Amino acid sequence: MEKIVSLCKRRGFIFQGSEIYGGLAGTYDWGHFGVALKNNIKQSWWKKFVDERKDIFGVDAAILMNSKVWEASGHVAGFSDPTEDGKQFNVMFKTEVGVGEEAAISYLRPETAQGMFVNFKNTVDAFHPKLPFGMAQIGKAFRNEIAPRDFIFRQREFEQMEIEYFVRSADWEKYFEYWKDEMEEWMEEVGIDMNKVHELEVEEKDRAHYSKRTIDFEFDYPFGRKELFGLAYRNDFDLKNHKLEYIDEEIGEKIIPHIIEPSVGLDRIVLAILLSSYVEDEKDGEVRSYLKFKPNIAPVICAVSPLLKNKPELVEYANTKVYAPLKAEFGRVAWDDNGNIGKRYRRQDEIGTPFCIVVDFDTLTDDTVTVRDRDTGEQERIKVADLKNYLKERI
Ligand code: GAP
């Protein structure tokens, strides 16, 4: 863990929140490469579960909600953890909305799920979906955790990616299994080491107040086997409490759909990906560390370097004929001319950049460059004109 935490700071992924003022427990700030990594993970999730399907509808609800939402959801009464002296402590952050006497109590949402339930009717009215269908949301959630710990594993402000999938009550088991498979597939797509993932059937006494069945996908972190994310059968608890229903045209009756919920904590996914990707090996007699990110989620797809930064003809070629067109095509392209080539490779290895492209003196005569593979360290010469396709085939 220490190596990962220090790499994340050194290379601009994740910093302690409010660091120059001594920090604020349970908060982290994301640097340039951390934001890129998170965005790529979010995009992969949204693409698979929203863009590539016709039955799931996106939502981006307000973080502040009417406090009646949290009363109906059961969070005001029951979203508590025991303190050291055994008292129940509600972990929702309470705040005030409005001025003076007029101010109303509100809470920072502790899950994104309720933002979808309160828009259930709006979504049904706007899109007339047939069962089964779902809603999806990515956004911040807040919990005043009693003991935040283990880097980004348990924070007070974190990000969730949740799907609420509405089904007929008789179908819940079928769709529970279906979502288990979907989530396993997605974890592989983003490069989580599936040998470190284990399913835990959560016992009734340990389940959330709304759940009739929960599976925790656990991960082998360096600090133990702990929850990565959950898959819950929320039955009709939420829609019933919000007094929402659905006209099932197939049977001509009003029903309350049941809910299957894959609820992913993005920060824990980032941590699991970092831990699955971190490798140390030996290159040229030295220990090197690198992140073997899958190209689809790597913050940088390729770095472009002139062999020497004091040779204007190399810099000019690298900049105009290689970097600029690749940057325009892929966006996630870095310019790196700092230090010698060995240092640049080490730096890009730690960022997890799959390919390093170097413009050298041969380039000026034959329009080819070297492309170095992060994992094997092997280099091949590729025509500049073929670079875009070369990369497209590999990301
Ligand atoms: N809507 C259901 C729900 O919120 P949860 O199990 O309480 O269920 C879902 O939270 C996921 O959110 C967890 O599995 C975890 O990945 C993430 N999560 C929860 N609390 C967290 C925290 N304090 N810090 C980071 N991630 C957290």
Short mmCIF file of N, CA, C and O and ligand atoms in Angstrom, two decimals, residues 110-111 113 143 145 152-155 158 160 162 210 227-230 234 261 263-265 268, ligand 1:
data_model
loop_
_atom_site.label_atom_id
_atom_site.label_comp_id
_atom_site.label_asym_id
_atom_site.label_seq_id
_atom_site.Cartn_x
_atom_site.Cartn_y
_atom_site.Cartn_z
N PRO A 110 -25.98 10.07 1.03
CA PRO A 110 -25.03 9.01 1.37
C PRO A 110 -25.01 7.90 0.33
O PRO A 110 -24.21 6.97 0.42
N GLU A 111 -25.90 7.96 -0.66
CA GLU A 111 -25.88 7.03 -1.79
C GLU A 111 -26.54 7.76 -2.96
O GLU A 111 -27.37 8.65 -2.77
N ALA A 113 -28.38 6.26 -5.11
CA ALA A 113 -29.59 5.51 -5.45
C ALA A 113 -30.88 6.32 -5.32
O ALA A 113 -31.73 6.31 -6.22
N ARG A 143 -20.42 10.23 3.49
CA ARG A 143 -20.74 9.56 4.75
C ARG A 143 -19.73 10.02 5.79
O ARG A 143 -18.53 9.97 5.54
N GLU A 145 -18.01 8.86 8.01
CA GLU A 145 -17.49 7.59 8.53
C GLU A 145 -16.80 7.82 9.87
O GLU A 145 -16.02 8.78 10.02
N ILE A 152 -7.88 5.45 -0.15
CA ILE A 152 -9.20 5.82 -0.69
C ILE A 152 -10.26 4.75 -0.44
O ILE A 152 -11.37 4.84 -0.97
N PHE A 153 -9.93 3.72 0.36
CA PHE A 153 -10.88 2.63 0.58
C PHE A 153 -12.10 3.12 1.37
O PHE A 153 -13.24 2.88 0.98
N ARG A 154 -11.86 3.78 2.49
CA ARG A 154 -12.99 4.29 3.28
C ARG A 154 -12.83 5.79 3.48
O ARG A 154 -12.02 6.25 4.27
N GLN A 155 -13.61 6.56 2.73
CA GLN A 155 -13.51 8.01 2.78
C GLN A 155 -14.83 8.61 3.26
O GLN A 155 -15.84 7.92 3.36
N PHE A 158 -16.89 10.25 -1.49
CA PHE A 158 -16.44 9.28 -2.49
C PHE A 158 -17.43 9.29 -3.65
O PHE A 158 -18.38 10.07 -3.67
N GLN A 160 -19.90 7.09 -6.42
CA GLN A 160 -20.58 5.82 -6.70
C GLN A 160 -21.04 5.76 -8.16
O GLN A 160 -21.29 6.79 -8.78
N GLU A 162 -24.05 3.66 -9.80
CA GLU A 162 -25.11 2.74 -9.39
C GLU A 162 -26.13 2.53 -10.51
O GLU A 162 -26.44 3.44 -11.27
N TYR A 210 -32.66 -2.36 3.67
CA TYR A 210 -33.58 -2.51 2.54
C TYR A 210 -33.39 -3.83 1.79
O TYR A 210 -34.12 -4.13 0.87
N GLU A 227 -14.68 -5.49 1.21
CA GLU A 227 -15.67 -5.18 0.17
C GLU A 227 -15.11 -4.30 -0.94
O GLU A 227 -14.44 -3.29 -0.69
N LEU A 228 -15.42 -4.72 -2.17
CA LEU A 228 -15.12 -3.87 -3.33
C LEU A 228 -16.41 -3.15 -3.73
O LEU A 228 -16.47 -1.94 -3.77
N PHE A 229 -17.45 -3.94 -3.99
CA PHE A 229 -18.78 -3.34 -4.23
C PHE A 229 -19.86 -4.38 -3.98
O PHE A 229 -19.56 -5.55 -3.75
N GLY A 230 -21.09 -3.92 -4.05
CA GLY A 230 -22.19 -4.81 -3.68
C GLY A 230 -23.22 -4.99 -4.80
O GLY A 230 -23.36 -4.16 -5.69
N ARG A 234 -33.15 -5.21 -3.60
CA ARG A 234 -33.79 -4.26 -2.67
C ARG A 234 -35.30 -4.49 -2.61
O ARG A 234 -36.02 -3.64 -2.08
N GLU A 261 -29.82 -4.07 -7.63
CA GLU A 261 -28.93 -2.91 -7.62
C GLU A 261 -27.44 -3.29 -7.57
O GLU A 261 -26.94 -3.67 -6.51
N SER A 263 -24.13 -1.79 -7.09
CA SER A 263 -23.70 -0.49 -6.56
C SER A 263 -22.19 -0.47 -6.40
O SER A 263 -21.62 -1.12 -5.52
N VAL A 264 -21.55 0.28 -7.29
CA VAL A 264 -20.09 0.25 -7.37
C VAL A 264 -19.49 1.51 -6.75
O VAL A 264 -19.91 2.62 -7.08
N GLY A 265 -18.53 1.34 -5.88
CA GLY A 265 -17.76 2.48 -5.37
C GLY A 265 -16.57 2.70 -6.30
O GLY A 265 -15.68 1.85 -6.39
N ARG A 268 -12.98 2.59 -4.82
CA ARG A 268 -12.48 1.24 -4.52
C ARG A 268 -12.09 0.51 -5.81
O ARG A 268 -11.18 -0.31 -5.80
N1 GAP B 1 -26.98 2.17 -2.84
C1 GAP B 1 -26.42 1.11 -2.13
C2 GAP B 1 -25.24 1.47 -1.36
O1 GAP B 1 -24.89 2.64 -1.24
P1 GAP B 1 -23.25 0.47 0.05
O2 GAP B 1 -22.79 -0.95 0.16
O3 GAP B 1 -23.49 1.23 1.30
O4 GAP B 1 -24.57 0.40 -0.84
C3 GAP B 1 -21.98 0.84 -2.16
O5 GAP B 1 -22.23 1.27 -0.86
C4 GAP B 1 -20.51 0.91 -2.47
O6 GAP B 1 -20.00 2.24 -2.27
C5 GAP B 1 -19.62 0.05 -1.57
O7 GAP B 1 -19.63 -1.30 -1.98
C6 GAP B 1 -18.28 0.70 -1.78
O8 GAP B 1 -17.72 0.30 -3.02
C7 GAP B 1 -18.64 2.16 -1.87
N2 GAP B 1 -18.46 2.82 -0.58
C8 GAP B 1 -19.32 2.82 0.47
N3 GAP B 1 -18.83 3.54 1.49
C9 GAP B 1 -17.63 4.02 1.08
C10 GAP B 1 -16.63 4.85 1.68
N4 GAP B 1 -16.79 5.34 2.91
N5 GAP B 1 -15.52 5.15 0.97
C11 GAP B 1 -15.36 4.66 -0.28
N6 GAP B 1 -16.28 3.89 -0.90
C12 GAP B 1 -17.39 3.56 -0.24
#
